[in-house]
Amino acid sequence: MLARMTTFSTWPGLAFVPWLVFGVIWGAGALSTKRTIQREGIRQMLLYRPPLILGCTLVFTRVGARLVPMLGQPLWPADATSGAIGLAISSAGIGFAIWARMHLGKYWSGAITLKDGHKLIQSGPYGLARHPIYTGITTAALGSAIAVGTVGAAIGLPLIVGSFLFKLEAEERLMAQTFGEEHAQYRARVKRLVPGVW
């Protein structure tokens, strides 16, 4: 039991290191964005944020397992193998998200917004996927769920993915309304999340 606890605390912990890097870069980047001229309403935000928060709670914390012990049941051993796989996937996902965030620059926002002088970015990672930040974050969440390997993490991951799918549909509508034919051509050329696939 002691060996399992040591392994569980070590490898899933390492799989969360990329998230710390992510948090620092996101926090610093949020200080230098363009002025927002249009922002989503509270009602729209409430449609995707609660599932996202619940999903993150199930994947990244033990709160769910404390409340409902079954959520803490392992699906596979939380050992060096699952931890290393999870760390590799999380690192790749966070790296891709950071690349996309840096490329987006001053047009980034955590909410669905239009910025002053907003442009439709189509280069760099945005030439591979229309929503590369979400591609990276959901990939990293998959890696973390693999590292944790519990029932709760397996339930939380689809909640995270689903909330981003809902959010990106709302963003697509705003971009289509704002950029018209330019966005239609971009949408026809570049897949939404998985480069060349979907």
Tab-separated table of C-alpha atoms in Angstrom:
chain	number	residue	atom	x	y	z
A	1	MET	CA	0.000	0.000	0.000
A	2	LEU	CA	2.824	2.391	0.878
A	3	ALA	CA	4.541	1.654	-2.428
A	4	ARG	CA	1.342	2.364	-4.332
A	5	MET	CA	0.797	5.663	-2.486
A	6	THR	CA	4.372	6.734	-3.217
A	7	THR	CA	4.023	5.904	-6.913
A	8	PHE	CA	0.619	7.566	-7.168
A	9	SER	CA	1.873	10.777	-5.598
A	10	THR	CA	5.029	10.824	-7.725
A	11	TRP	CA	3.904	10.112	-11.294
A	12	PRO	CA	0.539	11.894	-11.387
A	13	GLY	CA	2.295	14.781	-9.664
A	14	LEU	CA	4.899	14.920	-12.423
A	15	ALA	CA	2.146	14.824	-15.055
A	16	PHE	CA	0.824	18.069	-13.579
A	17	VAL	CA	4.143	19.931	-13.896
A	18	PRO	CA	3.319	21.040	-17.474
A	19	TRP	CA	0.130	22.595	-16.082
A	20	LEU	CA	2.199	24.777	-13.754
A	21	VAL	CA	4.146	26.085	-16.743
A	22	PHE	CA	0.842	26.603	-18.549
A	23	GLY	CA	-0.554	28.610	-15.606
A	24	VAL	CA	2.459	30.909	-15.374
A	25	ILE	CA	2.480	31.652	-19.115
A	26	TRP	CA	-1.291	32.141	-19.244
A	27	GLY	CA	-1.230	34.480	-16.268
A	28	ALA	CA	1.593	36.558	-17.693
A	29	GLY	CA	0.012	36.662	-21.167
A	30	ALA	CA	-3.336	37.824	-19.808
A	31	LEU	CA	-1.700	41.100	-18.756
A	32	SER	CA	-1.029	42.167	-22.350
A	33	THR	CA	-4.111	41.649	-24.484
A	34	LYS	CA	-6.025	44.067	-26.676
A	35	ARG	CA	-9.091	45.904	-25.432
A	36	THR	CA	-12.251	43.791	-25.523
A	37	ILE	CA	-15.081	45.277	-27.593
A	38	GLN	CA	-17.563	42.377	-27.328
A	39	ARG	CA	-17.841	39.680	-24.651
A	40	GLU	CA	-20.067	36.661	-24.158
A	41	GLY	CA	-22.940	36.956	-21.705
A	42	ILE	CA	-23.122	35.299	-18.293
A	43	ARG	CA	-25.853	32.920	-19.492
A	44	GLN	CA	-23.680	31.570	-22.302
A	45	MET	CA	-20.699	31.255	-19.954
A	46	LEU	CA	-22.781	29.232	-17.502
A	47	LEU	CA	-23.531	26.664	-20.209
A	48	TYR	CA	-19.929	25.454	-20.491
A	49	ARG	CA	-17.997	26.583	-17.420
A	50	PRO	CA	-19.688	24.417	-14.730
A	51	PRO	CA	-19.016	21.162	-16.657
A	52	LEU	CA	-15.437	22.351	-17.222
A	53	ILE	CA	-14.939	23.060	-13.520
A	54	LEU	CA	-16.490	19.718	-12.539
A	55	GLY	CA	-14.360	17.872	-15.080
A	56	CYS	CA	-11.174	19.563	-13.865
A	57	THR	CA	-12.103	18.789	-10.253
A	58	LEU	CA	-12.501	15.099	-11.093
A	59	VAL	CA	-9.245	14.874	-13.077
A	60	PHE	CA	-6.979	17.165	-11.054
A	61	THR	CA	-8.122	16.734	-7.440
A	62	ARG	CA	-9.222	14.016	-5.030
A	63	VAL	CA	-12.319	15.932	-3.928
A	64	GLY	CA	-14.665	13.667	-5.911
A	65	ALA	CA	-13.064	10.528	-4.489
A	66	ARG	CA	-13.467	11.872	-0.955
A	67	LEU	CA	-17.162	12.516	-1.523
A	68	VAL	CA	-17.844	9.390	-3.604
A	69	PRO	CA	-15.183	6.748	-2.894
A	70	MET	CA	-15.939	4.831	-6.101
A	71	LEU	CA	-14.531	7.787	-8.093
A	72	GLY	CA	-11.126	7.053	-6.597
A	73	GLN	CA	-11.106	3.450	-7.809
A	74	PRO	CA	-8.123	2.778	-10.100
A	75	LEU	CA	-8.719	1.692	-13.698
A	76	TRP	CA	-5.053	0.679	-14.067
A	77	PRO	CA	-1.971	0.894	-11.846
A	78	ALA	CA	-0.756	4.435	-11.208
A	79	ASP	CA	2.845	3.412	-11.831
A	80	ALA	CA	5.872	4.568	-13.796
A	81	THR	CA	4.411	3.379	-17.114
A	82	SER	CA	1.076	5.176	-16.927
A	83	GLY	CA	2.791	8.161	-15.301
A	84	ALA	CA	5.410	8.488	-18.022
A	85	ILE	CA	2.788	8.132	-20.767
A	86	GLY	CA	0.600	10.724	-19.060
A	87	LEU	CA	3.520	13.106	-18.585
A	88	ALA	CA	4.551	12.807	-22.239
A	89	ILE	CA	1.019	13.431	-23.513
A	90	SER	CA	0.437	16.311	-21.072
A	91	SER	CA	3.727	17.928	-22.045
A	92	ALA	CA	2.964	17.652	-25.759
A	93	GLY	CA	-0.522	19.089	-25.278
A	94	ILE	CA	0.635	21.987	-23.117
A	95	GLY	CA	3.472	22.719	-25.536
A	96	PHE	CA	1.032	22.910	-28.427
A	97	ALA	CA	-1.372	25.122	-26.440
A	98	ILE	CA	1.455	27.476	-25.441
A	99	TRP	CA	2.622	27.736	-29.060
A	100	ALA	CA	-0.935	28.629	-30.090
A	101	ARG	CA	-1.328	31.115	-27.227
A	102	MET	CA	1.932	32.884	-28.105
A	103	HIS	CA	1.011	32.950	-31.782
A	104	LEU	CA	-2.415	34.442	-31.017
A	105	GLY	CA	-0.743	37.162	-28.975
A	106	LYS	CA	-2.834	40.146	-27.980
A	107	TYR	CA	-6.034	38.673	-29.456
A	108	TRP	CA	-6.278	35.949	-26.791
A	109	SER	CA	-9.028	35.855	-24.176
A	110	GLY	CA	-10.265	33.228	-21.743
A	111	ALA	CA	-13.847	34.158	-22.622
A	112	ILE	CA	-15.572	34.362	-26.000
A	113	THR	CA	-14.703	37.889	-27.096
A	114	LEU	CA	-13.868	40.195	-29.945
A	115	LYS	CA	-10.818	42.388	-29.449
A	116	ASP	CA	-10.173	45.861	-30.789
A	117	GLY	CA	-9.010	45.461	-34.407
A	118	HIS	CA	-9.558	41.694	-34.208
A	119	LYS	CA	-7.982	39.636	-36.999
A	120	LEU	CA	-8.667	36.058	-38.036
A	121	ILE	CA	-5.365	34.315	-37.297
A	122	GLN	CA	-4.736	31.489	-39.799
A	123	SER	CA	-0.986	30.888	-39.581
A	124	GLY	CA	1.264	28.815	-37.323
A	125	PRO	CA	-0.750	26.377	-35.214
A	126	TYR	CA	-3.924	28.019	-36.553
A	127	GLY	CA	-2.964	26.626	-39.950
A	128	LEU	CA	-3.153	23.131	-38.416
A	129	ALA	CA	-6.347	23.473	-36.364
A	130	ARG	CA	-8.866	26.288	-35.976
A	131	HIS	CA	-8.835	25.904	-32.181
A	132	PRO	CA	-5.286	24.745	-31.365
A	133	ILE	CA	-5.405	25.967	-27.766
A	134	TYR	CA	-8.329	23.623	-27.123
A	135	THR	CA	-6.501	20.861	-28.989
A	136	GLY	CA	-3.541	21.302	-26.674
A	137	ILE	CA	-5.529	21.628	-23.450
A	138	THR	CA	-7.730	18.589	-24.102
A	139	THR	CA	-4.674	16.547	-25.108
A	140	ALA	CA	-2.949	17.569	-21.876
A	141	ALA	CA	-6.085	16.683	-19.890
A	142	LEU	CA	-6.016	13.234	-21.516
A	143	GLY	CA	-2.427	12.812	-20.369
A	144	SER	CA	-3.320	13.820	-16.821
A	145	ALA	CA	-6.293	11.437	-16.766
A	146	ILE	CA	-4.008	8.592	-17.902
A	147	ALA	CA	-1.502	9.414	-15.164
A	148	VAL	CA	-4.215	9.493	-12.482
A	149	GLY	CA	-6.003	6.436	-13.864
A	150	THR	CA	-9.159	6.595	-11.724
A	151	VAL	CA	-12.880	6.316	-12.420
A	152	GLY	CA	-13.228	10.003	-11.521
A	153	ALA	CA	-10.592	11.030	-14.059
A	154	ALA	CA	-12.304	8.926	-16.742
A	155	ILE	CA	-15.593	10.728	-16.035
A	156	GLY	CA	-13.991	14.161	-15.796
A	157	LEU	CA	-12.171	14.007	-19.133
A	158	PRO	CA	-15.336	13.898	-21.326
A	159	LEU	CA	-16.756	16.811	-19.312
A	160	ILE	CA	-13.656	18.877	-20.112
A	161	VAL	CA	-13.738	17.936	-23.795
A	162	GLY	CA	-17.496	18.540	-24.030
A	163	SER	CA	-17.246	21.993	-22.471
A	164	PHE	CA	-14.576	23.019	-24.995
A	165	LEU	CA	-16.633	21.615	-27.882
A	166	PHE	CA	-19.590	23.723	-26.752
A	167	LYS	CA	-17.400	26.805	-26.363
A	168	LEU	CA	-15.734	26.441	-29.753
A	169	GLU	CA	-19.135	26.201	-31.487
A	170	ALA	CA	-20.065	29.561	-29.944
A	171	GLU	CA	-16.701	30.991	-31.038
A	172	GLU	CA	-17.234	29.681	-34.564
A	173	ARG	CA	-20.580	31.478	-34.775
A	174	LEU	CA	-19.007	34.743	-33.632
A	175	MET	CA	-16.091	34.403	-36.064
A	176	ALA	CA	-18.446	33.545	-38.951
A	177	GLN	CA	-20.579	36.581	-38.158
A	178	THR	CA	-17.526	38.842	-37.881
A	179	PHE	CA	-15.346	37.599	-40.748
A	180	GLY	CA	-17.926	36.184	-43.176
A	181	GLU	CA	-16.388	34.700	-46.323
A	182	GLU	CA	-12.852	34.814	-44.923
A	183	HIS	CA	-13.931	32.542	-42.070
A	184	ALA	CA	-15.909	30.279	-44.418
A	185	GLN	CA	-12.787	29.701	-46.530
A	186	TYR	CA	-10.683	29.123	-43.425
A	187	ARG	CA	-13.242	26.660	-42.080
A	188	ALA	CA	-13.251	24.760	-45.377
A	189	ARG	CA	-9.458	24.550	-45.385
A	190	VAL	CA	-8.549	23.817	-41.745
A	191	LYS	CA	-10.099	21.263	-39.379
A	192	ARG	CA	-11.405	22.409	-36.024
A	193	LEU	CA	-9.359	20.361	-33.516
A	194	VAL	CA	-7.472	17.393	-34.967
A	195	PRO	CA	-5.164	18.485	-37.815
A	196	GLY	CA	-6.289	16.972	-41.095
A	197	VAL	CA	-8.945	14.803	-39.417
A	198	TRP	CA	-11.687	16.687	-37.523
